[in-house]
CSV table of C-alpha atoms and ligand atoms in Angstrom, one decimal:
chain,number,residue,atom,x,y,z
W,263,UNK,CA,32.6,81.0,34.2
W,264,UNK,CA,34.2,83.1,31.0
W,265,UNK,CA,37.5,81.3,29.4
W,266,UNK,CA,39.4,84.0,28.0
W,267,UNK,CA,42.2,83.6,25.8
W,268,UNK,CA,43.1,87.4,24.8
W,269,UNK,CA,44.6,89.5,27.3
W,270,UNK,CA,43.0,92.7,25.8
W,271,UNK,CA,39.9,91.5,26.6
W,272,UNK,CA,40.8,90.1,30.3
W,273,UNK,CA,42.6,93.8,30.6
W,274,UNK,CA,38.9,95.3,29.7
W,275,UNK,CA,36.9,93.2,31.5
W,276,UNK,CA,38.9,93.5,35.1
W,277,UNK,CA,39.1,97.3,34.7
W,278,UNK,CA,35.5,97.5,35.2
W,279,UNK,CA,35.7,95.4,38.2
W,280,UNK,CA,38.8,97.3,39.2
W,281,UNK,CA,36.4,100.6,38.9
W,282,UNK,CA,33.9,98.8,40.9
W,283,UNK,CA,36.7,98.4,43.7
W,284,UNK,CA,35.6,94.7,43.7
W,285,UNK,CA,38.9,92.5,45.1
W,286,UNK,CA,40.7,90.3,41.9
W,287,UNK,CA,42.3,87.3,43.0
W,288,UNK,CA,44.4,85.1,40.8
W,289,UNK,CA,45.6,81.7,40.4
W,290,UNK,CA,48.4,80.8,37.9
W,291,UNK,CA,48.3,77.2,37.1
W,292,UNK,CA,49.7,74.6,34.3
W,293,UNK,CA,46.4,73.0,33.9
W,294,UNK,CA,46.3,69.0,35.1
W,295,UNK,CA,44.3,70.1,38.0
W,296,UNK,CA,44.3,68.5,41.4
W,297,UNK,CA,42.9,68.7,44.5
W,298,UNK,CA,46.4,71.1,45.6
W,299,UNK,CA,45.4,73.7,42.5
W,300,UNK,CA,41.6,73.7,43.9
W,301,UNK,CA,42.9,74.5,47.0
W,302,UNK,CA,44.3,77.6,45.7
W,303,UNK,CA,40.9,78.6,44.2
W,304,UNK,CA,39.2,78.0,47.3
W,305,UNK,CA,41.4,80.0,49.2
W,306,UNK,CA,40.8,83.0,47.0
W,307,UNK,CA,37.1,82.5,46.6
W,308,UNK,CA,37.1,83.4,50.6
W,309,UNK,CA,39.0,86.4,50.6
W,310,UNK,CA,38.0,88.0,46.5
W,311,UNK,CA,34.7,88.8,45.1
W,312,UNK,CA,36.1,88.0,41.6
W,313,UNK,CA,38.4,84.6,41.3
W,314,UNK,CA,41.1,84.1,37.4
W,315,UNK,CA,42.6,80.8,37.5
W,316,UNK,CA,45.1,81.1,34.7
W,317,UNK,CA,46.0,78.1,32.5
W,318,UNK,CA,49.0,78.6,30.6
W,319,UNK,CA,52.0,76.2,29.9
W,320,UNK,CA,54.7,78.5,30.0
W,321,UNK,CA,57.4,76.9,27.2
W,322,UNK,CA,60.2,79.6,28.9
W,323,UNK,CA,60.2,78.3,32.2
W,324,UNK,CA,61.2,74.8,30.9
W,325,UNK,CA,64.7,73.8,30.1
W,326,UNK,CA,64.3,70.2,28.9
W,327,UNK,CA,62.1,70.2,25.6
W,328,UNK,CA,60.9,66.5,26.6
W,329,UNK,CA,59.4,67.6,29.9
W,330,UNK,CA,57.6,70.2,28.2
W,331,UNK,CA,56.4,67.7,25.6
W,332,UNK,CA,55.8,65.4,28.3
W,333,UNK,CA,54.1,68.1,30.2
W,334,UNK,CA,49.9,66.6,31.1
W,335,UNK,CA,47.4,68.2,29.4
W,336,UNK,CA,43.6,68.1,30.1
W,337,UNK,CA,42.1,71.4,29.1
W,338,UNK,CA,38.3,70.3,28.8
W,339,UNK,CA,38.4,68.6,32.1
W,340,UNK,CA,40.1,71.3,33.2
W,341,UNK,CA,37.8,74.0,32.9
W,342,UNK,CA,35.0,71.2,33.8
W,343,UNK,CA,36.4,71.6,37.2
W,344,UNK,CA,37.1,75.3,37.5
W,345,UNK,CA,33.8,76.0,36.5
W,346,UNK,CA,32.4,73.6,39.5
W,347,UNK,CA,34.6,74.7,42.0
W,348,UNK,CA,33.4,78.6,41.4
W,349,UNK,CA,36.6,80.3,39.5
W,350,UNK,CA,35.0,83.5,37.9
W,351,UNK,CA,37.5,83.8,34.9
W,352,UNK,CA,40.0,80.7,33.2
W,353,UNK,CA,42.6,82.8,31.3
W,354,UNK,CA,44.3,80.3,29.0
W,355,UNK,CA,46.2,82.4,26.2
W,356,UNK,CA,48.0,81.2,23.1
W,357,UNK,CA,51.7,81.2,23.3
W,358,UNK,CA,52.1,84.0,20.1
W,359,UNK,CA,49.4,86.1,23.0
W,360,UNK,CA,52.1,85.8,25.7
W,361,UNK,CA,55.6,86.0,23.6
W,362,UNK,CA,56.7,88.1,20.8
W,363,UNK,CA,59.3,86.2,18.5
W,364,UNK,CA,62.6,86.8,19.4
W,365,UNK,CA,61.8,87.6,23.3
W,366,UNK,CA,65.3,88.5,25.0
W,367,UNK,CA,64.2,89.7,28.3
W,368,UNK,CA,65.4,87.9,31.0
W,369,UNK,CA,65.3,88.8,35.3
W,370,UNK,CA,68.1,87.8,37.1
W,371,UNK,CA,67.1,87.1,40.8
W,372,UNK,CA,70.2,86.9,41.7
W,373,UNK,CA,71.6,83.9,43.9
W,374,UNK,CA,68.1,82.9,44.9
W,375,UNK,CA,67.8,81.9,41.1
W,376,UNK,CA,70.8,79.9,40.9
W,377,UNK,CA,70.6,77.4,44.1
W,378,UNK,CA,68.3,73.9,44.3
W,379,UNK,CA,65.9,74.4,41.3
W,380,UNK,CA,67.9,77.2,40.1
W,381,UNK,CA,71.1,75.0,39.2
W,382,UNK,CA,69.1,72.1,38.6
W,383,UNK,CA,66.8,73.9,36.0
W,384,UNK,CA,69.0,76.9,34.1
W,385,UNK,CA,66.8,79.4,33.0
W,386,UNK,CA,63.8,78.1,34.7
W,387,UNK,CA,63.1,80.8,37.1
W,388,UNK,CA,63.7,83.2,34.6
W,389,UNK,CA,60.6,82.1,32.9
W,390,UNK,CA,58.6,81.9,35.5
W,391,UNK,CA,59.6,85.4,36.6
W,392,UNK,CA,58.6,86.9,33.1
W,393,UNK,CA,55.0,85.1,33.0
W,394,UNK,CA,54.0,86.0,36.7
W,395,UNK,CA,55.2,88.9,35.9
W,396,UNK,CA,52.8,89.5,32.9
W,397,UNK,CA,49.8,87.7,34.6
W,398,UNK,CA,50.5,90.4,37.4
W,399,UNK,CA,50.2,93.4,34.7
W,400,UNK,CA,47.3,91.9,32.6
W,401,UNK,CA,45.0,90.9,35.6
W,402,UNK,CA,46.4,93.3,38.2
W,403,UNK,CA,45.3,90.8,41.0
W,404,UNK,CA,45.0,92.4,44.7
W,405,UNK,CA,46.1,88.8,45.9
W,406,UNK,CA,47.7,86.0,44.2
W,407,UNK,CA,47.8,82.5,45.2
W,408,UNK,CA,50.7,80.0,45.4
W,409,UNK,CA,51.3,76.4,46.6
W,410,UNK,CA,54.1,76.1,49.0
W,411,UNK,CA,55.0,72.9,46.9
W,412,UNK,CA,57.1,75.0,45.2
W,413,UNK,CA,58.6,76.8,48.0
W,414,UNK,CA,61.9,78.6,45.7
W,415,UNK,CA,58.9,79.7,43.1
W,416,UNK,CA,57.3,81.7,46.3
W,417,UNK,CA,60.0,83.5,47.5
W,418,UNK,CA,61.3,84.0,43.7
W,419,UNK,CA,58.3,85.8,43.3
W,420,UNK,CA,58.1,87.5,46.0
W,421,UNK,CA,61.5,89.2,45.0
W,422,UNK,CA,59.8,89.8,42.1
W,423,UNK,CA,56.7,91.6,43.1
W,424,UNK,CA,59.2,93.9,46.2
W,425,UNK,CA,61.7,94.5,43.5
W,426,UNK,CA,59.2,95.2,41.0
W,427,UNK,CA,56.5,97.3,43.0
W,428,UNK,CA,53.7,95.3,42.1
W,429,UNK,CA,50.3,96.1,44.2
W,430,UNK,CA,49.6,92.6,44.9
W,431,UNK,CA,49.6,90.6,48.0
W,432,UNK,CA,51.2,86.8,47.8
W,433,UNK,CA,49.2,84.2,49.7
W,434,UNK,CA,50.8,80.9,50.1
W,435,UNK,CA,48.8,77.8,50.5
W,436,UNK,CA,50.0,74.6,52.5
W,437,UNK,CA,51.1,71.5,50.1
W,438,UNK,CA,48.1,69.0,49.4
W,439,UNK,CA,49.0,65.8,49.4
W,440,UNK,CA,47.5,62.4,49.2
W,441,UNK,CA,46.4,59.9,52.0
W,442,UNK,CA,49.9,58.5,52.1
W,443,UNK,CA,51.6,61.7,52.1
W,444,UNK,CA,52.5,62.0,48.6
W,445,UNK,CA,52.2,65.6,47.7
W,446,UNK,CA,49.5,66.2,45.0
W,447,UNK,CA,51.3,66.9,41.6
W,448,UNK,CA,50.2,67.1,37.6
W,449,UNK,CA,53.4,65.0,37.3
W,450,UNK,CA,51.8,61.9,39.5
W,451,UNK,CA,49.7,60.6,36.5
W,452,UNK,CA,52.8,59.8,34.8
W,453,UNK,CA,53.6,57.4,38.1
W,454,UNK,CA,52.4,53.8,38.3
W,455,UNK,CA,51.4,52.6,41.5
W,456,UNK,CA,54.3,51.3,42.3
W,457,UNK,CA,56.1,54.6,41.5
W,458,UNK,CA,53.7,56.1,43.9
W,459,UNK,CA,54.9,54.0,46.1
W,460,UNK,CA,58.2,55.0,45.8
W,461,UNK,CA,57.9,58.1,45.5
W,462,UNK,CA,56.2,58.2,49.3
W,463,UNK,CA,60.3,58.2,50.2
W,464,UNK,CA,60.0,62.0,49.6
W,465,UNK,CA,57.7,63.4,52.3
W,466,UNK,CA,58.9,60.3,54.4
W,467,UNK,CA,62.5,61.5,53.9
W,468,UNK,CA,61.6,64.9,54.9
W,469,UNK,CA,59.6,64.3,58.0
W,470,UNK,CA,63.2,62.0,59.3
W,471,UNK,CA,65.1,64.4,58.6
W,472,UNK,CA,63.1,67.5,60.4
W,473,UNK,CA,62.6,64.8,63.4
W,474,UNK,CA,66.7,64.6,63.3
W,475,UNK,CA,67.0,68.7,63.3
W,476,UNK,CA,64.2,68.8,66.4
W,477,UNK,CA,66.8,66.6,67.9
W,478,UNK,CA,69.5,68.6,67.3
W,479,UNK,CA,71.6,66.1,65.0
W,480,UNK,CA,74.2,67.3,63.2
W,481,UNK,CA,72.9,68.8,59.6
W,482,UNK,CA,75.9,66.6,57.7
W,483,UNK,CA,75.1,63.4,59.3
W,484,UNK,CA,71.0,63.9,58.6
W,485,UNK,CA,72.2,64.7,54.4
W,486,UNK,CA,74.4,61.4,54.9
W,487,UNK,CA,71.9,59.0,56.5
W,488,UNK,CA,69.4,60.6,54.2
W,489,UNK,CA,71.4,60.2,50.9
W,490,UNK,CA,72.0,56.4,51.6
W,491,UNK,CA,68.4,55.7,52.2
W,492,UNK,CA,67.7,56.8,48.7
W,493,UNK,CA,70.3,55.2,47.2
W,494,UNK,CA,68.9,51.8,49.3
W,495,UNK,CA,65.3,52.4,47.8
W,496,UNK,CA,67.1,52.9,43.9
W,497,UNK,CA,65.8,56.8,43.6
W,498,UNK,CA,68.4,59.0,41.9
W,499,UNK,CA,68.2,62.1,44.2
W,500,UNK,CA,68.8,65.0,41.9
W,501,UNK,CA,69.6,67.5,45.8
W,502,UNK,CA,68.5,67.4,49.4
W,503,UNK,CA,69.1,70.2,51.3
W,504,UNK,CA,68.6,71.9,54.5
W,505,UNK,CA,68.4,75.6,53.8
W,506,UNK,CA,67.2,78.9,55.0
W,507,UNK,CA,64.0,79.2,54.0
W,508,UNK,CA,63.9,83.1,52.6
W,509,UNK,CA,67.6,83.0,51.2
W,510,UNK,CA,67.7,79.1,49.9
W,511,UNK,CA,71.2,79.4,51.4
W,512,UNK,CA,72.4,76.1,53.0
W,513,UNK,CA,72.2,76.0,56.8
W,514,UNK,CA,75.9,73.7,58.0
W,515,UNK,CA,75.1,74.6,61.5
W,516,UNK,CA,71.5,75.5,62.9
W,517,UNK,CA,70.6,78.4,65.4
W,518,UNK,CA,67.3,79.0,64.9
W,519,UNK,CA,64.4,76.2,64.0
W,520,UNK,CA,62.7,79.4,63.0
W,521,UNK,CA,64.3,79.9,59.4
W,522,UNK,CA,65.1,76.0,57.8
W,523,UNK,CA,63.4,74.8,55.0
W,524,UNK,CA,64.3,71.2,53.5
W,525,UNK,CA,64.1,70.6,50.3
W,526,UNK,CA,64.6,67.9,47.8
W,527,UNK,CA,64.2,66.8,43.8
W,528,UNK,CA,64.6,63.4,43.0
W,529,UNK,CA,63.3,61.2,39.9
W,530,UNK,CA,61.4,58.2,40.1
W,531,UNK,CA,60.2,56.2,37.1
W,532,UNK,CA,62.1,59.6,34.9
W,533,UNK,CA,59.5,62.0,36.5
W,534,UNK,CA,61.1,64.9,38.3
W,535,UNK,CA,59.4,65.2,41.8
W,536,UNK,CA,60.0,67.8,44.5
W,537,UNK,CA,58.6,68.0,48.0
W,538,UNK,CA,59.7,70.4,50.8
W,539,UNK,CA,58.9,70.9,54.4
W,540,UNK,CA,59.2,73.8,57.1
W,541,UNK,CA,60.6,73.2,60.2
W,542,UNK,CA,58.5,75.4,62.5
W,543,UNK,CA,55.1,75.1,60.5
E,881,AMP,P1,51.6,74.1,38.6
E,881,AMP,O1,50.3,74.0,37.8
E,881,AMP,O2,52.2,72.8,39.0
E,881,AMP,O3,52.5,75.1,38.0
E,881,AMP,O4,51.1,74.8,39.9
E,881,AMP,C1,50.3,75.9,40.0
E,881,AMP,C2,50.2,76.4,41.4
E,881,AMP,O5,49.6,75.3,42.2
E,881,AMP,C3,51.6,76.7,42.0
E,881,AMP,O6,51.5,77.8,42.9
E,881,AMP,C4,51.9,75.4,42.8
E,881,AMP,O7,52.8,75.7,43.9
E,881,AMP,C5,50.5,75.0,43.3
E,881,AMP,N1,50.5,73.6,43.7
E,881,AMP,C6,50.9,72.6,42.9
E,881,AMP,N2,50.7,71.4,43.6
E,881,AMP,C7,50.3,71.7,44.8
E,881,AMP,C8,49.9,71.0,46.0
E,881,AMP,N3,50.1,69.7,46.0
E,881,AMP,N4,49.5,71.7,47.0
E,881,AMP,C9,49.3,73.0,47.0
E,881,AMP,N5,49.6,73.8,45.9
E,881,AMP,C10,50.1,73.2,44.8
């Protein structure tokens, strides 16, 4: 495996696998890998002959300068396992390589970028837009790869790449999660076990409330029953929300089991978790 940290030479090197019509697939990551990241790379080592796993902690997608602070870092160990699980390429550039001073675009996805994560985190899909958005141009991947942990970030970028004609397909990968259920997250090593513990009430929560929508309960009474039971285990529930899965628009009265998503960010021990789940899936 190459670690590259300079886009012009990344841009070099896949243009002559580009000529070679070989098939580039990427993976954008944070680093802090886990099981749910190594899914992603395994996914695209079956369908591409050449695998990038980018490493890049993008400071523009964060809107609390502690959480980025806070943000896990394990570079060497890292690459260690990229290297063993096959990635081709780590791409892990510099922030002065992905931002020029003074950067003032911004991409407004309209209400998509405002609801659940959107409100919650001002700004945040913003920056996520602009750096998949450069990853897409520097490595032109045929297919990218994204976990549906964070459903909102899919479909943001899936604006993106229709709105923006990029040639690349988006694959998304099923959440990982542990053997209780807790979805796999670079955030968990800041949980104690008890936290972990706790924390469990996310995918639980979920699973109740998509058993109450498969029994046609009412979508207000599920968000009621569902809000107390937090507030019973002591988890300050940022949202919960039943919502159409493309649109991120709240669903009051359900028609089709077809289109909900649920979705929820709550902190426990003052890490910010979220966890979602498909009703038909
Ligand atoms: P991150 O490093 O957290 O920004 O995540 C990088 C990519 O890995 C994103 O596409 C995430 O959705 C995906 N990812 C993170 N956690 C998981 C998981 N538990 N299962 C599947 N994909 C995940």
């Amino acid at each position: 495996m190459q670690v590259i940290n300079e886009s012009s030479l990344l841009i070099d090197i896949i243009s002559t696998y580009k000529f070679q019509k070989k098939i580039i697939g990427l993976v954008p990551t944070m680093g802090a890998l886990h099981r749910g990241h190594l899914q992603l790379i395994e996914k695209a080592k079956l369908n591409c002959d050449i695998v990038v796993c980018s490493i890049y902690i993008n400071p523009t997608q964060f809107n609390n300068p502690t959480d980025l602070d806070k943000y896990p870092r394990s570079m060497t160990a890292d690459l260690a396992l990229l290297e063993e699980n096959g990635c081709d390429f780590a791409f892990c550039p510099t922030d002065e390589e992905m931002f020029e001073k003074g950067n003032t675009i911004t991409i407004d996805f309209g209400n998509i970028g405002k609801v659940l994560e959107g409100h919650f985190r001002p700004g945040h899909f913003n920056g996520v837009g602009l750096i998949v958005a450069k990853f897409l141009n520097i490595i032109q991947p045929d297919i990218a790869y994204f976990g549906q942990k964070d459903l909102q970030q899919f479909a943001i970028i899936s604006s993106l790449v229709r709105n923006l004609n990029f040639n690349t397909q988006l694959i998304r990968v099923p959440t990982v999660r542990d053997k209780n259920g807790l979805a796999l997250s670079s955030r968990n090593v800041h949980l104690s076990e008890e936290g972990k513990q706790k924390a469990l009430t996310l995918h639980t929560s979920l699973n109740t409330a998509k058993n109450r929508i498969l029994k046609n309960i009412n979508t207000k009474d599920i968000i009621t029953e569902i809000k107390a039971l937090y507030h019973s285990n002591d988890i300050a529930l940022e949202y919960f929300e039943i919502v159409n899965k493309d649109t991120f628009e709240k669903i009051i009265s359900i028609k089709s089991f077809n289109t909900i998503a649920i979705c929820v960010a709550a902190y426990v021990e003052g890490i910010r978790l979220i966890d979602n789940i498909l009703i038909n899936e």
